[in-house]
């Protein structure tokens, strides 16, 4: 059986590269050691090499590139068989939807040009048919469509909040709960979601290298529990021995929520706003194909928070 990561360059007798974009980010920086442990020949892409200096990446190449600069991607993708796409621009751009679209188009066409075998992308859960889907989640789905549209086999994983130390969405829950004994929260407190532990996300992403070539696929991934954001706050508080009171109000707008977040958490108000807008959308696994295809038994919320 031919796997995506098993074509060797006969001339060089070296395994092909796995390209890791977002290598300095939350997910990418945690996937890198797993790829290295597997013996993958990894090339990391970052806009600033200095961010990866000092790390013990002897067998790993680091290249500078920018997803908004297509020629830099053509160079970075040379000799690559599998490329992980973990980029999002929402922090840096006021018009992140357009920029994420351009970035994905650049990456997709450069990957096609360089005959990349497989793109592995981590996006967000959420129902495409939901007319109220937030611009952030719509954009995450659009990026997946663009990558698939390139003709390069694309494995898209869709996840809700990732539970792990350093995950932006988890840190938001943590900061809020640590700082505020009484929280006045909008209706998103009751939105259903299916958080997933970072270890389980990394397991899916690693095993994506071994999937037999069978065309592009979307896998919805989640932990063992469906809960609400309120439940997450309460469970984190319970484990920390904190007494917290949550008061739901129907009228706190995303803008007010983000300004409020900007005051009480390390996340900037702009990022908070994008995240908050997404919190009104249910993010629950509706297609269980991932559970059939991958030998992974994801942990539930209690265990994931305990580990985080
Ligand atoms: N964290 C979560 O809870 C969560 C949940 C569900 C899905 N996801 C998805 O997982 C993926 C990764 O998320 P993350 O939380 O790991 O992100 P992150 O920590 O914010 O990292 C984002 C990465 O994007 C890179 N980047 C930004 N602009 C770039 C540009 N113009 N060119 C090249 N690289 C650029 C940054 O690299 P440099 O600064 O080094 O260039 C950085 O490593 C995203 O698609 C996200 O939607 C995350």
mmCIF file of C-alpha atoms and ligand atoms in Angstrom:
data_model
loop_
_atom_site.group_PDB
_atom_site.id
_atom_site.type_symbol
_atom_site.label_atom_id
_atom_site.label_comp_id
_atom_site.label_asym_id
_atom_site.label_seq_id
_atom_site.Cartn_x
_atom_site.Cartn_y
_atom_site.Cartn_z
ATOM 1 C CA UNK A 1 0.000 0.000 0.000
ATOM 2 C CA UNK A 2 1.441 3.372 -0.982
ATOM 3 C CA UNK A 3 1.223 5.950 1.801
ATOM 4 C CA UNK A 4 1.559 9.672 1.207
ATOM 5 C CA UNK A 5 4.825 9.884 3.079
ATOM 6 C CA UNK A 6 6.531 6.882 1.545
ATOM 7 C CA UNK A 7 7.827 8.133 -1.773
ATOM 8 C CA UNK A 8 11.596 8.453 -1.596
ATOM 9 C CA UNK A 9 13.677 10.584 -3.858
ATOM 10 C CA UNK A 10 15.832 7.944 -5.513
ATOM 11 C CA UNK A 11 18.467 10.444 -6.645
ATOM 12 C CA UNK A 12 19.066 11.753 -3.142
ATOM 13 C CA UNK A 13 18.164 8.552 -1.279
ATOM 14 C CA UNK A 14 16.650 10.747 1.421
ATOM 15 C CA UNK A 15 13.044 10.696 2.546
ATOM 16 C CA UNK A 16 10.955 13.562 1.184
ATOM 17 C CA UNK A 17 10.250 16.555 3.382
ATOM 18 C CA UNK A 18 7.231 17.076 5.551
ATOM 19 C CA UNK A 19 6.514 20.807 5.548
ATOM 20 C CA UNK A 20 5.226 22.232 8.813
ATOM 21 C CA UNK A 21 3.662 25.667 8.551
ATOM 22 C CA UNK A 22 2.635 27.364 11.784
ATOM 23 C CA UNK A 23 5.645 25.675 13.383
ATOM 24 C CA UNK A 24 5.916 28.500 15.914
ATOM 25 C CA UNK A 25 2.221 28.345 16.768
ATOM 26 C CA UNK A 26 0.337 26.417 19.400
ATOM 27 C CA UNK A 27 -0.472 23.288 17.386
ATOM 28 C CA UNK A 28 2.564 23.274 15.082
ATOM 29 C CA UNK A 29 5.133 23.639 17.846
ATOM 30 C CA UNK A 30 3.622 20.633 19.616
ATOM 31 C CA UNK A 31 3.399 18.506 16.489
ATOM 32 C CA UNK A 32 7.039 19.100 15.553
ATOM 33 C CA UNK A 33 8.597 16.809 18.225
ATOM 34 C CA UNK A 34 6.142 14.052 17.289
ATOM 35 C CA UNK A 35 7.146 14.248 13.647
ATOM 36 C CA UNK A 36 10.795 14.255 14.652
ATOM 37 C CA UNK A 37 10.286 11.204 16.891
ATOM 38 C CA UNK A 38 8.768 9.404 13.909
ATOM 39 C CA UNK A 39 11.933 10.116 11.973
ATOM 40 C CA UNK A 40 10.288 12.516 9.530
ATOM 41 C CA UNK A 41 12.501 14.905 7.648
ATOM 42 C CA UNK A 42 10.800 18.142 8.636
ATOM 43 C CA UNK A 43 11.008 21.574 7.087
ATOM 44 C CA UNK A 44 9.459 24.329 9.221
ATOM 45 C CA UNK A 45 8.084 27.479 7.666
ATOM 46 C CA UNK A 46 8.018 30.719 9.648
ATOM 47 C CA UNK A 47 8.068 34.412 8.828
ATOM 48 C CA UNK A 48 10.931 34.850 11.267
ATOM 49 C CA UNK A 49 13.638 32.199 11.604
ATOM 50 C CA UNK A 50 14.803 33.724 14.881
ATOM 51 C CA UNK A 51 11.618 32.437 16.518
ATOM 52 C CA UNK A 52 12.860 28.878 16.002
ATOM 53 C CA UNK A 53 16.505 29.476 16.817
ATOM 54 C CA UNK A 54 17.861 27.917 19.971
ATOM 55 C CA UNK A 55 15.666 24.863 19.574
ATOM 56 C CA UNK A 56 17.411 21.525 19.197
ATOM 57 C CA UNK A 57 16.240 20.874 15.666
ATOM 58 C CA UNK A 58 19.421 19.360 14.254
ATOM 59 C CA UNK A 59 17.697 17.198 11.633
ATOM 60 C CA UNK A 60 15.083 19.822 10.889
ATOM 61 C CA UNK A 61 15.276 22.565 8.295
ATOM 62 C CA UNK A 62 13.845 25.991 9.031
ATOM 63 C CA UNK A 63 12.930 28.269 6.136
ATOM 64 C CA UNK A 64 11.516 31.764 6.085
ATOM 65 C CA UNK A 65 8.356 32.308 4.116
ATOM 66 C CA UNK A 66 5.051 34.077 4.171
ATOM 67 C CA UNK A 67 1.776 32.631 2.958
ATOM 68 C CA UNK A 68 0.990 36.021 1.423
ATOM 69 C CA UNK A 69 4.192 35.766 -0.637
ATOM 70 C CA UNK A 70 3.631 32.942 -3.144
ATOM 71 C CA UNK A 71 7.232 32.652 -4.446
ATOM 72 C CA UNK A 72 8.426 31.963 -0.898
ATOM 73 C CA UNK A 73 5.947 29.060 -0.735
ATOM 74 C CA UNK A 74 7.125 27.594 -4.031
ATOM 75 C CA UNK A 75 10.647 27.413 -2.536
ATOM 76 C CA UNK A 76 9.433 26.032 0.791
ATOM 77 C CA UNK A 77 7.362 23.314 -0.899
ATOM 78 C CA UNK A 78 10.145 21.991 -3.144
ATOM 79 C CA UNK A 79 10.715 18.292 -2.445
ATOM 80 C CA UNK A 80 7.794 18.138 -0.014
ATOM 81 C CA UNK A 81 5.426 15.190 0.018
ATOM 82 C CA UNK A 82 3.097 16.106 2.892
ATOM 83 C CA UNK A 83 2.432 19.681 3.991
ATOM 84 C CA UNK A 84 0.723 20.677 7.225
ATOM 85 C CA UNK A 85 -1.240 23.899 6.950
ATOM 86 C CA UNK A 86 -1.632 25.498 10.394
ATOM 87 C CA UNK A 87 -1.759 29.142 9.458
ATOM 88 C CA UNK A 88 -4.361 31.696 10.310
ATOM 89 C CA UNK A 89 -4.054 35.420 10.032
ATOM 90 C CA UNK A 90 -6.823 36.601 12.289
ATOM 91 C CA UNK A 91 -4.476 38.150 14.791
ATOM 92 C CA UNK A 92 -2.557 40.344 12.429
ATOM 93 C CA UNK A 93 -5.143 41.494 9.931
ATOM 94 C CA UNK A 94 -8.283 43.587 10.141
ATOM 95 C CA UNK A 95 -9.479 41.799 6.992
ATOM 96 C CA UNK A 96 -8.550 38.269 7.928
ATOM 97 C CA UNK A 97 -11.187 36.616 5.724
ATOM 98 C CA UNK A 98 -9.716 38.036 2.512
ATOM 99 C CA UNK A 99 -6.139 37.470 3.649
ATOM 100 C CA UNK A 100 -6.764 33.895 4.772
ATOM 101 C CA UNK A 101 -8.373 33.281 1.346
ATOM 102 C CA UNK A 102 -5.358 34.704 -0.506
ATOM 103 C CA UNK A 103 -2.993 32.759 1.741
ATOM 104 C CA UNK A 104 -4.815 29.478 1.089
ATOM 105 C CA UNK A 105 -4.914 30.148 -2.675
ATOM 106 C CA UNK A 106 -1.175 30.824 -2.675
ATOM 107 C CA UNK A 107 -0.433 27.704 -0.675
ATOM 108 C CA UNK A 108 -2.757 25.502 -2.722
ATOM 109 C CA UNK A 109 -1.355 26.560 -6.075
ATOM 110 C CA UNK A 110 2.263 26.366 -4.910
ATOM 111 C CA UNK A 111 1.616 22.869 -3.520
ATOM 112 C CA UNK A 112 0.098 21.797 -6.837
ATOM 113 C CA UNK A 113 3.047 23.254 -8.746
ATOM 114 C CA UNK A 114 5.504 21.341 -6.544
ATOM 115 C CA UNK A 115 3.506 18.097 -6.851
ATOM 116 C CA UNK A 116 2.891 17.809 -3.137
ATOM 117 C CA UNK A 117 1.037 14.558 -2.427
ATOM 118 C CA UNK A 118 -1.028 15.569 0.590
ATOM 119 C CA UNK A 119 -2.018 18.671 2.559
ATOM 120 C CA UNK A 120 -3.125 18.202 6.156
ATOM 121 C CA UNK A 121 -5.135 21.135 7.456
ATOM 122 C CA UNK A 122 -6.616 21.803 10.893
ATOM 123 C CA UNK A 123 -9.688 24.013 10.781
ATOM 124 C CA UNK A 124 -12.787 24.532 12.869
ATOM 125 C CA UNK A 125 -16.037 22.662 13.497
ATOM 126 C CA UNK A 126 -19.381 24.281 12.747
ATOM 127 C CA UNK A 127 -22.313 23.662 10.427
ATOM 128 C CA UNK A 128 -21.857 25.041 6.905
ATOM 129 C CA UNK A 129 -25.650 25.205 6.546
ATOM 130 C CA UNK A 130 -25.946 27.504 9.599
ATOM 131 C CA UNK A 131 -26.734 31.000 8.213
ATOM 132 C CA UNK A 132 -25.371 32.474 11.447
ATOM 133 C CA UNK A 133 -21.972 30.784 11.154
ATOM 134 C CA UNK A 134 -19.362 33.315 12.312
ATOM 135 C CA UNK A 135 -16.974 34.880 9.773
ATOM 136 C CA UNK A 136 -14.109 33.128 11.570
ATOM 137 C CA UNK A 137 -15.602 29.636 11.195
ATOM 138 C CA UNK A 138 -16.807 30.356 7.635
ATOM 139 C CA UNK A 139 -13.293 31.414 6.789
ATOM 140 C CA UNK A 140 -11.788 28.253 8.347
ATOM 141 C CA UNK A 141 -14.111 26.160 6.137
ATOM 142 C CA UNK A 142 -13.366 28.252 3.063
ATOM 143 C CA UNK A 143 -9.643 27.636 3.534
ATOM 144 C CA UNK A 144 -10.325 23.889 3.498
ATOM 145 C CA UNK A 145 -12.350 24.222 0.284
ATOM 146 C CA UNK A 146 -9.592 26.194 -1.405
ATOM 147 C CA UNK A 147 -6.938 23.645 -0.435
ATOM 148 C CA UNK A 148 -9.121 20.771 -1.735
ATOM 149 C CA UNK A 149 -9.861 22.740 -4.889
ATOM 150 C CA UNK A 150 -6.162 22.685 -5.794
ATOM 151 C CA UNK A 151 -6.427 19.017 -6.717
ATOM 152 C CA UNK A 152 -3.818 18.128 -4.075
ATOM 153 C CA UNK A 153 -5.298 15.484 -1.762
ATOM 154 C CA UNK A 154 -6.335 17.402 1.359
ATOM 155 C CA UNK A 155 -7.113 15.928 4.754
ATOM 156 C CA UNK A 156 -9.048 18.533 6.710
ATOM 157 C CA UNK A 157 -9.610 18.034 10.415
ATOM 158 C CA UNK A 158 -12.251 20.199 12.047
ATOM 159 C CA UNK A 159 -11.968 20.760 15.780
ATOM 160 C CA UNK A 160 -13.738 22.886 18.384
ATOM 161 C CA UNK A 161 -11.852 24.363 21.326
ATOM 162 C CA UNK A 162 -8.544 22.578 21.943
ATOM 163 C CA UNK A 163 -7.882 21.893 25.617
ATOM 164 C CA UNK A 164 -4.215 22.242 26.474
ATOM 165 C CA UNK A 165 -1.861 24.636 28.184
ATOM 166 C CA UNK A 166 -1.155 27.525 25.821
ATOM 167 C CA UNK A 167 -4.156 26.988 23.555
ATOM 168 C CA UNK A 168 -5.630 30.410 23.000
ATOM 169 C CA UNK A 169 -9.217 29.330 23.578
ATOM 170 C CA UNK A 170 -8.350 27.311 26.684
ATOM 171 C CA UNK A 171 -6.276 30.181 28.082
ATOM 172 C CA UNK A 172 -9.314 32.417 27.604
ATOM 173 C CA UNK A 173 -11.414 30.079 29.751
ATOM 174 C CA UNK A 174 -8.599 29.890 32.294
ATOM 175 C CA UNK A 175 -8.041 33.662 32.553
ATOM 176 C CA UNK A 176 -11.722 34.396 32.845
ATOM 177 C CA UNK A 177 -12.280 31.784 35.512
ATOM 178 C CA UNK A 178 -9.174 32.676 37.508
ATOM 179 C CA UNK A 179 -9.929 36.394 37.512
ATOM 180 C CA UNK A 180 -13.679 36.735 37.845
ATOM 181 C CA UNK A 181 -15.600 35.307 40.808
ATOM 182 C CA UNK A 182 -18.839 36.490 39.204
ATOM 183 C CA UNK A 183 -19.200 36.456 35.430
ATOM 184 C CA UNK A 184 -21.904 38.157 33.470
ATOM 185 C CA UNK A 185 -21.920 36.199 30.242
ATOM 186 C CA UNK A 186 -23.903 36.333 27.044
ATOM 187 C CA UNK A 187 -25.961 33.459 25.767
ATOM 188 C CA UNK A 188 -22.903 31.627 24.420
ATOM 189 C CA UNK A 189 -22.574 30.169 27.880
ATOM 190 C CA UNK A 190 -25.137 27.574 26.785
ATOM 191 C CA UNK A 191 -23.778 26.849 23.300
ATOM 192 C CA UNK A 192 -22.954 23.141 22.857
ATOM 193 C CA UNK A 193 -19.371 22.318 21.985
ATOM 194 C CA UNK A 194 -17.150 19.256 21.883
ATOM 195 C CA UNK A 195 -13.674 20.214 23.108
ATOM 196 C CA UNK A 196 -10.729 17.966 22.355
ATOM 197 C CA UNK A 197 -7.468 17.447 24.247
ATOM 198 C CA UNK A 198 -4.316 18.594 22.450
ATOM 199 C CA UNK A 199 -2.796 15.090 22.718
ATOM 200 C CA UNK A 200 -5.722 13.666 20.771
ATOM 201 C CA UNK A 201 -5.459 16.380 18.118
ATOM 202 C CA UNK A 202 -1.753 15.611 17.717
ATOM 203 C CA UNK A 203 -2.500 11.895 17.414
ATOM 204 C CA UNK A 204 -4.943 12.528 14.539
ATOM 205 C CA UNK A 205 -2.527 14.885 12.821
ATOM 206 C CA UNK A 206 0.356 12.421 13.079
ATOM 207 C CA UNK A 207 -1.675 9.458 11.851
ATOM 208 C CA UNK A 208 -2.807 11.496 8.871
ATOM 209 C CA UNK A 209 0.641 10.748 7.432
ATOM 210 C CA UNK A 210 -0.253 7.044 7.249
ATOM 211 C CA UNK A 211 -3.672 7.302 5.627
ATOM 212 C CA UNK A 212 -3.799 5.403 2.339
ATOM 213 C CA UNK A 213 -4.228 7.776 -0.587
ATOM 214 C CA UNK A 214 -7.989 7.922 -1.141
ATOM 215 C CA UNK A 215 -8.792 11.490 -2.126
ATOM 216 C CA UNK A 216 -9.588 14.537 -0.060
ATOM 217 C CA UNK A 217 -11.569 14.058 3.147
ATOM 218 C CA UNK A 218 -12.996 16.134 5.967
ATOM 219 C CA UNK A 219 -12.838 14.606 9.453
ATOM 220 C CA UNK A 220 -14.729 16.155 12.330
ATOM 221 C CA UNK A 221 -12.836 15.469 15.556
ATOM 222 C CA UNK A 222 -13.901 15.970 19.148
ATOM 223 C CA UNK A 223 -13.378 14.667 22.650
ATOM 224 C CA UNK A 224 -15.567 12.161 24.468
ATOM 225 C CA UNK A 225 -17.958 14.809 25.865
ATOM 226 C CA UNK A 226 -20.355 17.333 24.420
ATOM 227 C CA UNK A 227 -20.735 20.206 26.893
ATOM 228 C CA UNK A 228 -21.357 23.960 26.999
ATOM 229 C CA UNK A 229 -18.851 26.765 27.481
ATOM 230 C CA UNK A 230 -20.449 27.294 30.884
ATOM 231 C CA UNK A 231 -19.689 23.651 31.753
ATOM 232 C CA UNK A 232 -16.047 24.190 30.767
ATOM 233 C CA UNK A 233 -15.748 27.207 33.058
ATOM 234 C CA UNK A 234 -17.446 25.321 35.895
ATOM 235 C CA UNK A 235 -15.254 22.218 35.448
ATOM 236 C CA UNK A 236 -12.050 24.268 35.361
ATOM 237 C CA UNK A 237 -13.195 26.146 38.507
ATOM 238 C CA UNK A 238 -14.066 22.860 40.212
ATOM 239 C CA UNK A 239 -10.620 21.399 39.538
ATOM 240 C CA UNK A 240 -8.970 24.598 40.820
ATOM 241 C CA UNK A 241 -11.150 24.691 43.940
ATOM 242 C CA UNK A 242 -12.658 28.041 42.886
ATOM 243 C CA UNK A 243 -16.240 29.068 43.622
ATOM 244 C CA UNK A 244 -17.606 30.833 40.539
ATOM 245 C CA UNK A 245 -20.993 32.311 39.676
ATOM 246 C CA UNK A 246 -22.106 32.584 36.055
ATOM 247 C CA UNK A 247 -24.960 34.896 35.223
ATOM 248 C CA UNK A 248 -26.286 34.657 31.675
ATOM 249 C CA UNK A 249 -27.683 37.811 30.082
ATOM 250 C CA UNK A 250 -29.256 37.867 26.625
ATOM 251 C CA UNK A 251 -27.950 41.264 25.471
ATOM 252 C CA UNK A 252 -24.167 41.341 25.723
ATOM 253 C CA UNK A 253 -23.112 41.911 22.093
ATOM 254 C CA UNK A 254 -19.975 40.353 20.563
ATOM 255 C CA UNK A 255 -18.409 43.837 20.550
ATOM 256 C CA UNK A 256 -19.093 44.446 24.218
ATOM 257 C CA UNK A 257 -17.992 40.912 25.027
ATOM 258 C CA UNK A 258 -14.688 41.410 23.250
ATOM 259 C CA UNK A 259 -14.027 44.759 24.959
ATOM 260 C CA UNK A 260 -14.784 43.071 28.263
ATOM 261 C CA UNK A 261 -12.441 40.188 27.353
ATOM 262 C CA UNK A 262 -9.723 42.677 26.431
ATOM 263 C CA UNK A 263 -9.895 44.065 29.947
ATOM 264 C CA UNK A 264 -9.776 40.807 31.828
ATOM 265 C CA UNK A 265 -7.713 38.419 29.710
ATOM 266 C CA UNK A 266 -4.348 38.458 27.932
ATOM 267 C CA UNK A 267 -6.041 37.989 24.525
ATOM 268 C CA UNK A 268 -6.386 41.221 22.593
ATOM 269 C CA UNK A 269 -9.869 42.593 22.123
ATOM 270 C CA UNK A 270 -9.714 41.911 18.364
ATOM 271 C CA UNK A 271 -8.849 38.245 18.767
ATOM 272 C CA UNK A 272 -11.400 37.988 21.543
ATOM 273 C CA UNK A 273 -14.029 39.340 19.221
ATOM 274 C CA UNK A 274 -13.349 36.738 16.519
ATOM 275 C CA UNK A 275 -13.369 33.983 19.108
ATOM 276 C CA UNK A 276 -16.475 35.328 20.820
ATOM 277 C CA UNK A 277 -18.355 35.560 17.525
ATOM 278 C CA UNK A 278 -17.635 31.871 17.017
ATOM 279 C CA UNK A 279 -18.868 30.941 20.475
ATOM 280 C CA UNK A 280 -22.486 31.442 19.479
ATOM 281 C CA UNK A 281 -22.192 28.585 16.939
ATOM 282 C CA UNK A 282 -22.558 24.983 18.078
ATOM 283 C CA UNK A 283 -19.291 23.146 17.421
ATOM 284 C CA UNK A 284 -20.182 19.490 17.780
ATOM 285 C CA UNK A 285 -19.096 16.445 15.769
ATOM 286 C CA UNK A 286 -21.940 15.317 13.501
ATOM 287 C CA UNK A 287 -19.984 12.896 11.323
ATOM 288 C CA UNK A 288 -18.163 10.179 13.267
ATOM 289 C CA UNK A 289 -15.997 8.943 10.376
ATOM 290 C CA UNK A 290 -12.796 9.891 12.231
ATOM 291 C CA UNK A 291 -13.640 7.419 14.993
ATOM 292 C CA UNK A 292 -13.917 4.622 12.376
ATOM 293 C CA UNK A 293 -10.797 5.510 10.429
ATOM 294 C CA UNK A 294 -8.316 6.337 13.224
ATOM 295 C CA UNK A 295 -7.491 4.093 16.213
ATOM 296 C CA UNK A 296 -7.891 6.969 18.663
ATOM 297 C CA UNK A 297 -10.127 7.006 21.725
ATOM 298 C CA UNK A 298 -10.292 10.697 22.714
ATOM 299 C CA UNK A 299 -10.481 11.664 26.386
ATOM 300 C CA UNK A 300 -13.310 13.714 27.887
ATOM 301 C CA UNK A 301 -13.366 17.223 29.318
ATOM 302 C CA UNK A 302 -12.426 16.350 32.896
ATOM 303 C CA UNK A 303 -9.281 14.486 31.888
ATOM 304 C CA UNK A 304 -8.334 17.042 29.207
ATOM 305 C CA UNK A 305 -8.577 19.934 31.692
ATOM 306 C CA UNK A 306 -6.677 17.956 34.300
ATOM 307 C CA UNK A 307 -3.820 17.415 31.803
ATOM 308 C CA UNK A 308 -3.893 21.068 30.680
HETATM 309 N N1 LIG B 1 -5.909 26.605 19.143
HETATM 310 C C1 LIG B 1 -7.157 26.129 19.080
HETATM 311 O O1 LIG B 1 -7.888 26.028 20.096
HETATM 312 C C2 LIG B 1 -7.698 25.651 17.740
HETATM 313 C C3 LIG B 1 -8.942 25.041 17.741
HETATM 314 C C4 LIG B 1 -9.449 24.551 16.528
HETATM 315 C C5 LIG B 1 -8.728 24.726 15.356
HETATM 316 N N2 LIG B 1 -7.520 25.356 15.382
HETATM 317 C C6 LIG B 1 -6.811 25.524 14.112
HETATM 318 O O2 LIG B 1 -5.488 25.069 14.193
HETATM 319 C C7 LIG B 1 -4.665 25.827 13.310
HETATM 320 C C8 LIG B 1 -3.439 26.306 14.073
HETATM 321 O O3 LIG B 1 -3.898 27.087 15.165
HETATM 322 P P1 LIG B 1 -2.900 27.576 16.344
HETATM 323 O O4 LIG B 1 -3.766 27.839 17.532
HETATM 324 O O5 LIG B 1 -1.743 26.654 16.440
HETATM 325 O O6 LIG B 1 -2.416 28.979 15.747
HETATM 326 P P2 LIG B 1 -1.368 30.019 16.355
HETATM 327 O O7 LIG B 1 -0.770 29.535 17.621
HETATM 328 O O8 LIG B 1 -2.032 31.368 16.375
HETATM 329 O O9 LIG B 1 -0.235 30.038 15.228
HETATM 330 C C9 LIG B 1 -0.496 30.596 13.983
HETATM 331 C C10 LIG B 1 0.694 30.337 13.093
HETATM 332 O O10 LIG B 1 0.416 30.980 11.848
HETATM 333 C C11 LIG B 1 1.656 31.419 11.338
HETATM 334 N N3 LIG B 1 1.404 32.558 10.461
HETATM 335 C C12 LIG B 1 0.621 33.641 10.701
HETATM 336 N N4 LIG B 1 0.664 34.474 9.642
HETATM 337 C C13 LIG B 1 1.499 33.894 8.726
HETATM 338 C C14 LIG B 1 1.944 34.272 7.438
HETATM 339 N N5 LIG B 1 1.546 35.421 6.854
HETATM 340 N N6 LIG B 1 2.777 33.422 6.778
HETATM 341 C C15 LIG B 1 3.206 32.277 7.348
HETATM 342 N N7 LIG B 1 2.818 31.859 8.578
HETATM 343 C C16 LIG B 1 1.975 32.679 9.251
HETATM 344 C C17 LIG B 1 2.491 31.840 12.537
HETATM 345 O O11 LIG B 1 3.859 31.599 12.209
HETATM 346 P P3 LIG B 1 5.023 32.708 12.258
HETATM 347 O O12 LIG B 1 4.569 33.817 13.172
HETATM 348 O O13 LIG B 1 6.210 31.940 12.795
HETATM 349 O O14 LIG B 1 5.230 33.130 10.861
HETATM 350 C C18 LIG B 1 2.014 30.883 13.626
HETATM 351 O O15 LIG B 1 2.923 29.813 13.796
HETATM 352 C C19 LIG B 1 -5.536 26.967 12.773
HETATM 353 O O16 LIG B 1 -5.955 26.653 11.463
HETATM 354 C C20 LIG B 1 -6.721 27.001 13.718
HETATM 355 O O17 LIG B 1 -7.908 27.426 13.086
HETATM 356 C C21 LIG B 1 -6.972 25.824 16.549
#
